[in-house]
């Protein structure tokens, strides 16, 4: 798969498997390094509300109430115009949803996994034409 993907112009990123069996990846959001869970079931890329300042996110309230990851009706904020870097893949103008991810991080910590700054969702995965190799824990992006 690696040879095939490289021949099609994709780059590979190594993902880490957490002790909770989540796939995690390092990313750079607005020049700040962070750790994100790769979640194909999350419609939007999210950042923990408490990390907004660290990533230099300008936020505005959102009408959307988020649900998922064990919580419902969470208040959200939107941040537009961000730059996201995943290995050699770079995209400007990225929208992220901000919400309280403390419940996610509490669950990770209880299972002796490192907390995360956010969730890399299907919006960015589609944008990057992502292909996941679960056997080798690689994320291919173009």
Tab-separated table of C-alpha atoms in Angstrom:
chain	number	residue	atom	x	y	z
A	1	UNK	CA	0.000	0.000	0.000
A	2	UNK	CA	2.816	2.407	0.891
A	3	UNK	CA	4.439	2.117	-2.536
A	4	UNK	CA	1.094	2.529	-4.286
A	5	UNK	CA	0.129	5.602	-2.222
A	6	UNK	CA	3.515	7.257	-2.737
A	7	UNK	CA	3.226	6.653	-6.486
A	8	UNK	CA	-0.085	8.560	-6.380
A	9	UNK	CA	1.464	11.570	-4.605
A	10	UNK	CA	0.346	10.838	-1.051
A	11	UNK	CA	2.504	11.364	2.018
A	12	UNK	CA	2.377	9.046	5.018
A	13	UNK	CA	2.109	9.972	8.675
A	14	UNK	CA	2.609	7.520	11.499
A	15	UNK	CA	-0.279	7.316	13.941
A	16	UNK	CA	0.068	6.190	17.530
A	17	UNK	CA	-2.359	3.777	19.152
A	18	UNK	CA	-3.400	4.937	22.604
A	19	UNK	CA	-4.048	2.572	25.499
A	20	UNK	CA	-7.752	3.126	24.734
A	21	UNK	CA	-7.204	1.898	21.141
A	22	UNK	CA	-7.746	5.338	19.642
A	23	UNK	CA	-5.521	6.500	16.810
A	24	UNK	CA	-3.646	9.700	17.637
A	25	UNK	CA	-1.543	11.977	15.498
A	26	UNK	CA	0.620	15.032	15.989
A	27	UNK	CA	-0.470	18.139	14.122
A	28	UNK	CA	0.376	21.822	13.991
A	29	UNK	CA	-2.492	24.267	14.269
A	30	UNK	CA	-1.600	27.930	13.753
A	31	UNK	CA	2.112	27.176	14.380
A	32	UNK	CA	1.413	25.348	17.659
A	33	UNK	CA	2.015	21.607	17.979
A	34	UNK	CA	-0.814	19.493	19.321
A	35	UNK	CA	-2.035	15.939	19.685
A	36	UNK	CA	-5.305	14.888	18.042
A	37	UNK	CA	-7.418	11.752	17.941
A	38	UNK	CA	-8.183	10.665	14.384
A	39	UNK	CA	-11.940	10.122	14.268
A	40	UNK	CA	-13.617	9.303	10.961
A	41	UNK	CA	-16.979	9.401	12.752
A	42	UNK	CA	-16.558	13.000	13.898
A	43	UNK	CA	-18.055	15.275	11.272
A	44	UNK	CA	-15.909	18.251	12.305
A	45	UNK	CA	-12.379	18.809	13.473
A	46	UNK	CA	-12.547	19.963	17.080
A	47	UNK	CA	-10.273	21.624	19.604
A	48	UNK	CA	-10.738	21.629	23.347
A	49	UNK	CA	-12.194	24.971	24.406
A	50	UNK	CA	-9.530	25.300	27.086
A	51	UNK	CA	-6.807	25.228	24.400
A	52	UNK	CA	-8.250	28.046	22.249
A	53	UNK	CA	-5.758	30.602	23.531
A	54	UNK	CA	-2.781	28.296	23.135
A	55	UNK	CA	-3.633	27.737	19.461
A	56	UNK	CA	-4.426	31.416	18.859
A	57	UNK	CA	-8.013	30.660	17.854
A	58	UNK	CA	-10.426	33.525	17.338
A	59	UNK	CA	-13.834	32.222	18.288
A	60	UNK	CA	-17.430	33.118	17.758
A	61	UNK	CA	-20.475	31.436	19.283
A	62	UNK	CA	-22.102	28.690	17.269
A	63	UNK	CA	-25.752	27.697	17.065
A	64	UNK	CA	-24.710	24.056	16.883
A	65	UNK	CA	-25.011	21.852	19.943
A	66	UNK	CA	-22.490	19.047	19.741
A	67	UNK	CA	-23.110	15.447	20.645
A	68	UNK	CA	-20.830	12.480	20.755
A	69	UNK	CA	-17.941	10.996	22.685
A	70	UNK	CA	-20.199	10.369	25.649
A	71	UNK	CA	-21.755	13.809	25.967
A	72	UNK	CA	-24.733	15.608	24.442
A	73	UNK	CA	-25.929	19.174	23.892
A	74	UNK	CA	-22.512	20.728	24.420
A	75	UNK	CA	-22.134	24.419	23.671
A	76	UNK	CA	-19.750	25.032	20.777
A	77	UNK	CA	-17.797	27.849	19.220
A	78	UNK	CA	-16.415	28.210	15.699
A	79	UNK	CA	-12.998	29.413	14.598
A	80	UNK	CA	-12.400	30.104	10.909
A	81	UNK	CA	-9.273	30.860	8.919
A	82	UNK	CA	-6.838	28.553	10.670
A	83	UNK	CA	-3.768	26.827	9.274
A	84	UNK	CA	-3.427	23.103	9.862
A	85	UNK	CA	-0.267	21.113	9.129
A	86	UNK	CA	-0.125	17.324	9.180
A	87	UNK	CA	3.372	16.232	8.164
A	88	UNK	CA	3.906	17.722	4.681
A	89	UNK	CA	0.198	18.405	4.172
A	90	UNK	CA	-0.791	22.011	4.836
A	91	UNK	CA	-4.164	23.715	4.551
A	92	UNK	CA	-5.157	27.295	5.255
A	93	UNK	CA	-8.659	28.538	5.930
A	94	UNK	CA	-9.545	25.548	8.105
A	95	UNK	CA	-12.627	25.787	10.333
A	96	UNK	CA	-12.479	24.159	13.738
A	97	UNK	CA	-15.223	23.645	16.264
A	98	UNK	CA	-14.355	24.365	19.879
A	99	UNK	CA	-16.032	22.498	22.684
A	100	UNK	CA	-15.260	21.150	26.118
A	101	UNK	CA	-13.319	17.919	25.628
A	102	UNK	CA	-12.589	17.410	29.324
A	103	UNK	CA	-14.779	14.281	29.381
A	104	UNK	CA	-12.690	12.807	26.550
A	105	UNK	CA	-9.426	13.616	28.306
A	106	UNK	CA	-10.681	12.306	31.644
A	107	UNK	CA	-11.474	8.980	29.996
A	108	UNK	CA	-8.038	8.878	28.348
A	109	UNK	CA	-6.253	9.696	31.607
A	110	UNK	CA	-8.236	7.041	33.494
A	111	UNK	CA	-6.864	4.512	31.016
A	112	UNK	CA	-3.318	5.905	31.356
A	113	UNK	CA	-3.357	7.496	27.908
A	114	UNK	CA	-2.063	10.979	27.141
A	115	UNK	CA	-4.702	13.712	26.890
A	116	UNK	CA	-5.378	15.285	23.498
A	117	UNK	CA	-5.852	18.826	22.264
A	118	UNK	CA	-8.561	17.915	19.823
A	119	UNK	CA	-10.115	15.576	17.325
A	120	UNK	CA	-9.211	15.377	13.654
A	121	UNK	CA	-12.574	14.867	11.974
A	122	UNK	CA	-13.963	13.739	8.650
A	123	UNK	CA	-14.026	17.311	7.291
A	124	UNK	CA	-10.224	17.506	7.231
A	125	UNK	CA	-9.803	13.842	6.344
A	126	UNK	CA	-11.966	14.377	3.238
A	127	UNK	CA	-10.132	17.590	2.407
A	128	UNK	CA	-6.801	15.738	2.546
A	129	UNK	CA	-8.165	12.728	0.624
A	130	UNK	CA	-7.072	10.624	3.592
A	131	UNK	CA	-6.541	6.895	3.440
A	132	UNK	CA	-5.992	5.000	6.676
A	133	UNK	CA	-3.830	1.893	6.801
A	134	UNK	CA	-4.949	0.289	10.064
A	135	UNK	CA	-2.473	-2.555	9.742
A	136	UNK	CA	0.543	-0.236	9.651
A	137	UNK	CA	-1.025	2.669	11.611
A	138	UNK	CA	-0.393	5.112	8.792
A	139	UNK	CA	-2.449	8.032	7.597
A	140	UNK	CA	-1.941	8.921	3.920
A	141	UNK	CA	-2.733	12.480	2.827
A	142	UNK	CA	-2.628	14.295	-0.484
